[in-house]
Short mmCIF file of C-alpha atoms and ligand atoms in Angstrom, two decimals:
data_model
loop_
_atom_site.label_atom_id
_atom_site.label_comp_id
_atom_site.label_asym_id
_atom_site.label_seq_id
_atom_site.Cartn_x
_atom_site.Cartn_y
_atom_site.Cartn_z
CA MET L 255 -4.28 -19.12 -8.29
CA THR L 256 -5.12 -19.79 -4.73
CA TYR L 257 -6.73 -16.55 -3.61
CA PRO L 258 -9.57 -17.62 -1.25
CA ARG L 259 -11.76 -14.54 -0.89
CA LYS L 260 -14.28 -12.37 -2.72
CA HIS L 261 -12.70 -9.09 -1.53
CA LEU L 262 -9.26 -7.81 -0.67
CA LEU L 263 -9.78 -5.98 2.67
CA ALA L 264 -6.46 -6.70 4.46
CA ILE L 265 -3.27 -8.57 4.22
CA GLU L 266 -3.79 -10.04 7.68
CA GLY L 267 -5.12 -13.52 7.35
CA LEU L 268 -3.64 -14.29 3.88
CA GLU L 269 -1.24 -17.22 3.77
CA PRO L 270 2.20 -17.46 2.08
CA PRO L 271 0.82 -19.24 -1.10
CA HIS L 272 -1.93 -16.58 -1.60
CA ILE L 273 0.65 -13.82 -1.38
CA ALA L 274 3.18 -15.57 -3.54
CA ASP L 275 0.56 -16.25 -6.24
CA LEU L 276 -0.59 -12.62 -6.29
CA LEU L 277 3.07 -11.49 -6.56
CA ASP L 278 3.74 -13.95 -9.39
CA LEU L 279 0.80 -12.69 -11.40
CA ALA L 280 1.75 -9.09 -10.69
CA GLU L 281 5.26 -9.83 -12.03
CA SER L 282 3.75 -11.06 -15.25
CA TYR L 283 1.72 -7.85 -15.54
CA ALA L 284 4.94 -5.79 -14.82
CA LEU L 285 6.44 -7.47 -17.84
CA LEU L 286 3.35 -6.99 -20.02
CA ASN L 287 3.27 -3.28 -19.07
CA ARG L 288 6.94 -2.90 -19.96
CA SER L 289 6.35 -4.56 -23.32
CA GLY L 290 3.66 -1.89 -24.06
CA LYS L 291 0.95 -4.52 -24.55
CA THR L 292 -2.42 -4.57 -22.87
CA GLN L 293 -5.10 -7.16 -22.13
CA ARG L 294 -8.28 -5.31 -22.75
CA ASP L 295 -10.54 -8.32 -22.92
CA LEU L 296 -10.13 -9.53 -19.42
CA LEU L 297 -12.43 -6.90 -17.67
CA LYS L 298 -14.43 -6.03 -20.79
CA GLY L 299 -17.99 -5.13 -19.78
CA ARG L 300 -16.98 -4.86 -16.04
CA THR L 301 -17.57 -1.66 -14.16
CA LEU L 302 -14.88 -0.49 -11.70
CA ILE L 303 -15.77 2.40 -9.33
CA ASN L 304 -12.95 4.22 -7.50
CA LEU L 305 -14.67 5.59 -4.42
CA PHE L 306 -12.29 7.92 -2.58
CA PHE L 307 -13.28 9.58 0.66
CA GLU L 308 -9.70 10.68 1.20
CA ASP L 309 -7.28 12.47 -1.16
CA SER L 310 -5.04 10.24 -3.25
CA THR L 311 -2.93 10.77 -6.34
CA ARG L 312 -0.94 7.78 -7.02
CA THR L 313 -3.23 5.09 -5.58
CA ARG L 314 -6.33 6.41 -7.44
CA THR L 315 -4.55 6.96 -10.78
CA SER L 316 -2.87 3.54 -10.44
CA PHE L 317 -6.23 1.71 -9.94
CA GLU L 318 -7.64 3.71 -12.84
CA LEU L 319 -4.82 2.80 -15.16
CA ALA L 320 -4.93 -0.89 -14.03
CA GLY L 321 -8.67 -1.13 -14.66
CA LYS L 322 -8.29 0.53 -18.11
CA ARG L 323 -5.40 -1.71 -19.10
CA LEU L 324 -7.61 -4.69 -18.39
CA GLY L 325 -10.58 -3.23 -20.39
CA ALA L 326 -12.91 -2.30 -17.56
CA ASP L 327 -15.24 0.77 -17.61
CA VAL L 328 -13.67 2.93 -14.88
CA ILE L 329 -15.57 5.60 -12.89
CA ASN L 330 -13.87 7.88 -10.34
CA MET L 331 -16.11 9.19 -7.50
CA SER L 332 -14.34 11.52 -5.09
CA VAL L 333 -15.95 12.84 -2.01
CA SER L 334 -15.95 16.41 -3.14
CA THR L 335 -18.27 15.59 -5.98
CA SER L 336 -20.38 12.98 -4.23
CA SER L 337 -23.54 13.32 -2.22
CA VAL L 338 -21.71 12.32 0.94
CA ASN L 339 -20.98 15.93 1.34
CA LYS L 340 -24.76 16.39 1.45
CA GLY L 341 -25.17 14.04 4.30
CA GLU L 342 -25.64 10.68 2.64
CA THR L 343 -24.50 7.72 4.74
CA LEU L 344 -22.01 5.04 3.67
CA LEU L 345 -24.82 2.55 3.41
CA ASP L 346 -26.97 4.89 1.11
CA THR L 347 -23.84 5.10 -1.07
CA ALA L 348 -23.79 1.27 -1.03
CA SER L 349 -27.31 1.00 -2.42
CA THR L 350 -26.55 3.52 -5.13
CA LEU L 351 -23.49 1.44 -6.21
CA ASN L 352 -25.58 -1.75 -6.24
CA ALA L 353 -28.19 -0.11 -8.42
CA MET L 354 -25.32 0.84 -10.87
CA HIS L 355 -24.18 -2.81 -11.02
CA CYS L 356 -20.71 -2.03 -10.08
CA ASP L 357 -18.50 -5.19 -10.25
CA LEU L 358 -15.25 -3.99 -8.58
CA LEU L 359 -15.25 -1.32 -5.90
CA VAL L 360 -11.98 0.37 -4.76
CA VAL L 361 -12.53 2.24 -1.56
CA ARG L 362 -10.35 4.63 0.43
CA HIS L 363 -11.80 5.98 3.67
CA GLY L 364 -10.64 7.76 6.74
CA GLN L 365 -12.27 5.30 9.07
CA SER L 366 -10.67 1.99 9.67
CA GLY L 367 -13.14 -0.68 8.76
CA ALA L 368 -15.23 1.33 6.32
CA PRO L 369 -14.39 -0.89 3.26
CA SER L 370 -15.24 -4.02 5.26
CA LEU L 371 -18.65 -2.52 6.15
CA LEU L 372 -19.27 -1.58 2.61
CA SER L 373 -18.30 -5.06 1.44
CA GLN L 374 -21.18 -6.50 3.45
CA LYS L 375 -23.62 -4.22 1.70
CA VAL L 376 -22.63 -4.19 -1.93
CA ASP L 377 -22.70 -7.01 -4.52
CA ALA L 378 -19.27 -5.87 -5.93
CA ALA L 379 -15.93 -7.23 -5.03
CA VAL L 380 -14.32 -4.57 -2.71
CA ILE L 381 -10.64 -3.60 -2.62
CA ASN L 382 -9.40 -1.64 0.32
CA ALA L 383 -7.31 1.29 -0.97
CA GLY L 384 -6.41 2.40 2.57
CA ASP L 385 -8.73 2.70 5.61
CA GLY L 386 -7.79 5.02 8.43
CA THR L 387 -4.74 3.54 10.29
CA HIS L 388 -5.76 0.00 9.61
CA GLU L 389 -4.50 -1.41 6.20
CA HIS L 390 -3.49 -0.66 2.71
CA PRO L 391 -3.09 -4.23 1.19
CA THR L 392 -2.23 -3.29 -2.42
CA GLN L 393 0.61 -0.98 -1.15
CA ALA L 394 2.14 -3.88 0.79
CA LEU L 395 1.85 -6.09 -2.36
CA LEU L 396 3.59 -3.55 -4.52
CA ASP L 397 6.26 -2.97 -1.89
CA ALA L 398 6.89 -6.71 -1.65
CA LEU L 399 7.08 -7.12 -5.42
CA THR L 400 9.58 -4.25 -5.59
CA ILE L 401 11.69 -5.87 -2.91
CA ARG L 402 11.54 -9.27 -4.55
CA ARG L 403 12.59 -7.93 -7.91
CA HIS L 404 15.77 -6.43 -6.27
CA LYS L 405 16.64 -9.09 -3.75
CA GLY L 406 15.17 -12.18 -5.39
CA ARG L 407 13.32 -13.21 -2.32
CA LEU L 408 11.56 -11.99 0.86
CA GLU L 409 12.53 -14.68 3.21
CA GLY L 410 15.36 -13.83 5.57
CA LEU L 411 15.63 -10.20 4.54
CA ILE L 412 16.02 -7.51 7.19
CA VAL L 413 13.48 -4.81 6.47
CA ALA L 414 13.54 -1.63 8.54
CA ILE L 415 10.27 0.38 8.42
CA CYS L 416 10.97 3.81 9.78
CA GLY L 417 9.09 6.88 11.04
CA ASP L 418 5.36 7.27 11.89
CA ILE L 419 4.47 3.56 12.34
CA ALA L 420 1.53 4.24 14.64
CA HIS L 421 -0.61 6.08 12.08
CA SER L 422 0.47 4.15 8.97
CA ARG L 423 -1.78 1.61 7.32
CA VAL L 424 1.10 1.04 4.92
CA ALA L 425 3.28 -0.02 7.88
CA ARG L 426 0.58 -2.38 9.22
CA SER L 427 -0.01 -4.03 5.92
CA ASN L 428 3.74 -4.35 5.34
CA MET L 429 4.30 -5.84 8.81
CA HIS L 430 1.64 -8.54 8.16
CA LEU L 431 2.84 -9.32 4.70
CA LEU L 432 6.59 -9.40 5.32
CA THR L 433 6.44 -11.36 8.63
CA THR L 434 4.09 -13.87 6.82
CA MET L 435 6.65 -14.27 4.10
CA GLY L 436 9.60 -14.83 6.45
CA SER L 437 11.31 -11.40 6.41
CA ARG L 438 12.84 -10.08 9.65
CA VAL L 439 10.97 -6.84 10.19
CA ARG L 440 12.10 -3.93 12.37
CA VAL L 441 10.21 -0.85 13.16
CA VAL L 442 12.17 2.24 13.89
CA GLY L 443 10.84 5.53 15.43
CA PRO L 444 10.19 7.62 18.51
CA PRO L 445 8.22 5.80 21.28
CA THR L 446 5.21 7.98 20.57
CA LEU L 447 4.95 6.81 16.95
CA ILE L 448 5.41 3.03 17.61
CA PRO L 449 2.04 1.23 18.16
CA ALA L 450 1.62 -0.97 21.18
CA GLU L 451 0.76 -3.95 19.03
CA ALA L 452 4.18 -4.01 17.34
CA ALA L 453 5.52 -6.83 19.62
CA ARG L 454 2.38 -8.90 18.95
CA LEU L 455 2.96 -8.58 15.23
CA GLY L 456 6.39 -10.28 15.60
CA VAL L 457 8.59 -7.25 14.73
CA GLU L 458 11.51 -5.88 16.52
CA VAL L 459 11.30 -2.28 17.97
CA PHE L 460 14.13 0.26 17.77
CA HIS L 461 14.11 3.90 18.86
CA ASP L 462 17.51 4.72 17.37
CA MET L 463 17.93 4.89 13.60
CA LYS L 464 21.55 3.90 13.45
CA ALA L 465 20.82 0.65 15.51
CA GLY L 466 17.60 -0.03 13.54
CA LEU L 467 19.24 0.37 10.15
CA ALA L 468 22.39 -1.67 10.98
CA GLY L 469 22.67 -4.41 8.43
CA ALA L 470 19.31 -3.85 6.85
CA ASP L 471 18.60 -4.96 3.26
CA VAL L 472 15.66 -2.68 2.90
CA VAL L 473 14.95 0.75 4.42
CA MET L 474 11.35 1.87 4.06
CA MET L 475 10.59 5.44 5.11
CA LEU L 476 7.12 6.72 6.07
CA ARG L 477 5.55 10.16 6.05
CA LEU L 478 4.74 11.83 9.36
CA GLN L 479 0.86 11.72 9.25
CA ARG L 480 0.12 14.87 11.11
CA GLU L 481 -3.47 14.85 10.01
CA ARG L 482 -3.92 11.70 12.18
CA MET L 483 -2.08 12.92 15.17
CA SER L 484 -3.80 14.41 18.22
CA GLY L 485 -0.87 16.96 18.64
CA GLY L 486 2.36 16.92 20.56
CA MET L 487 3.60 13.50 19.37
CA VAL L 488 6.71 14.80 17.58
CA PRO L 489 9.00 17.72 18.06
CA SER L 490 9.61 20.20 15.17
CA ALA L 491 10.21 18.85 11.65
CA ARG L 492 13.89 19.90 12.04
CA GLU L 493 14.33 18.00 15.11
CA PHE L 494 12.60 14.94 13.73
CA PHE L 495 14.84 15.01 10.68
CA ARG L 496 17.90 15.12 12.83
CA PHE L 497 17.06 11.95 14.72
CA TYR L 498 14.87 10.08 12.28
CA GLY L 499 15.26 11.54 8.84
CA LEU L 500 17.08 9.30 6.35
CA ASP L 501 20.19 10.95 4.96
CA ALA L 502 23.39 9.42 3.50
CA GLU L 503 25.04 9.29 6.98
CA LYS L 504 22.31 7.12 8.51
CA LEU L 505 21.94 5.04 5.39
CA ALA L 506 25.58 4.11 5.61
CA TYR L 507 24.63 1.88 8.58
CA ALA L 508 22.40 -0.39 6.32
CA LYS L 509 23.94 -2.89 3.91
CA PRO L 510 25.94 -1.25 1.05
CA ASP L 511 23.39 -2.73 -1.45
CA SER L 512 20.36 -1.90 0.56
CA ILE L 513 17.41 -0.26 -1.22
CA VAL L 514 15.50 2.82 -0.11
CA MET L 515 11.67 2.85 -0.36
CA HIS L 516 8.83 5.31 0.39
CA PRO L 517 5.14 4.90 -0.47
CA GLY L 518 4.69 8.62 -1.11
CA PRO L 519 3.80 11.44 -0.71
CA MET L 520 7.22 12.29 0.53
CA ASN L 521 8.06 15.18 2.88
CA ARG L 522 11.57 15.89 1.78
CA GLY L 523 13.77 17.22 4.57
CA VAL L 524 11.37 15.80 7.18
CA GLU L 525 11.64 11.86 6.92
CA ILE L 526 13.85 11.72 3.92
CA ASP L 527 16.68 13.83 2.37
CA SER L 528 16.45 14.52 -1.34
CA ALA L 529 19.91 13.13 -2.03
CA VAL L 530 18.71 9.71 -0.73
CA ALA L 531 15.21 9.86 -2.27
CA ASP L 532 16.65 10.61 -5.63
CA HIS L 533 19.59 8.36 -5.47
CA PRO L 534 20.14 6.62 -8.81
CA THR L 535 20.94 3.17 -7.61
CA ARG L 536 19.62 2.93 -4.01
CA SER L 537 16.26 4.58 -4.33
CA VAL L 538 13.52 2.38 -5.86
CA ILE L 539 10.61 4.87 -5.17
CA GLY L 540 9.91 5.25 -8.89
CA GLU L 541 9.78 1.46 -9.33
CA GLN L 542 7.31 1.18 -6.45
CA VAL L 543 4.88 3.34 -8.43
CA GLU L 544 5.36 1.22 -11.55
CA MET L 545 4.78 -1.98 -9.54
CA GLY L 546 1.64 -0.42 -8.13
CA VAL L 547 -0.11 -0.63 -11.42
CA ALA L 548 1.07 -4.19 -11.99
CA CYS L 549 -0.12 -5.29 -8.53
CA ARG L 550 -3.46 -3.59 -8.87
CA MET L 551 -3.98 -5.31 -12.34
CA ALA L 552 -3.24 -8.73 -10.60
CA VAL L 553 -5.73 -7.99 -7.81
CA LEU L 554 -8.46 -6.81 -10.21
CA ASP L 555 -7.77 -9.96 -12.33
CA VAL L 556 -8.05 -12.38 -9.47
CA LEU L 557 -11.19 -10.80 -7.98
CA ALA L 558 -12.89 -10.54 -11.34
CA ARG L 559 -12.35 -14.28 -11.85
CA GLY L 560 -14.37 -14.87 -8.65
CA LEU L 561 -17.29 -12.73 -9.66
CA ARG L 562 -20.46 -14.75 -10.31
CA ARG L 563 -22.29 -12.58 -12.83
CA ASN L 564 -21.02 -13.27 -16.34
CA VAL L 565 -20.67 -10.55 -18.90
C1 NCD Z 749 -0.06 6.26 1.77
C2 NCD Z 749 -1.53 6.21 2.29
O1 NCD Z 749 -2.28 6.98 1.78
O2 NCD Z 749 -1.78 5.48 3.21
N1 NCD Z 749 0.10 6.73 0.49
C3 NCD Z 749 -0.06 5.91 -0.59
O3 NCD Z 749 -1.11 5.24 -0.65
N2 NCD Z 749 0.80 5.90 -1.45
C4 NCD Z 749 0.87 6.86 2.78
C5 NCD Z 749 0.58 8.31 3.18
O4 NCD Z 749 -0.45 8.90 3.08
O5 NCD Z 749 1.66 8.80 3.83
#
């Protein structure tokens, strides 16, 4: 295993062998999970804290399950029950976590860069579980693993990431990972929702769904993140669906064996039609959730190996 860092804060900066090794390890955890076996010795005596300043269902539960399957003591701290609501700063929280001898800290925060700041102040290995519009590295890993399981590779595949790219940390981490691994990445959406940096990241920009989906191997849909918009960036939900919502008619432009992905939570009828989201062969949305647990087990495993304190 070649993973070079103490923390996992971003995909940006990782090299192909680091990513490939993490995916291989995650694949072995996917098989272990399907067999119903666990490996409860690996993180025995380790404490994993899930520190979530933003709501989450699947990411938080998936880290919790991953930690428990590897034998860690898992504690969930959500902002509504923590003293942050009483005015405590991020750095006060860091000293509290240090005093608790937390080994692995999973952080989700509304501000880009918050997990990185925390990582400089805590002894624990920090995993970014989504920070503002910046990155969501474990989501990109689970997406890549799901793609690799269906297509056998990442290199040379045409991946269309569609919808609200500008506000999406999922899109940003995926752009970094997939371009690093040699996929041909397209971003598809209205000009207001495509970030200026897209060209720098080596992706192709499309404003028309049919052109963007033509010949694609993978179609990845994203939620409209209205909570991060300053208003007026999109027309009505109905109008958005007409131009950018994925339905059977638009999907017909992609390859006949293309797969449909969505990180969740989905807004059915806004960015994706139910018939496509629930399609028995084309949709791999359920498998993404399954691979999420496997990828998080791989990341916890690798970071725990790098921890100095022995238990
Ligand atoms: C995403 C997130 O929180 O960044 N969800 C997730 O982790 N599965 C995407 C979103 O909120 O739309």
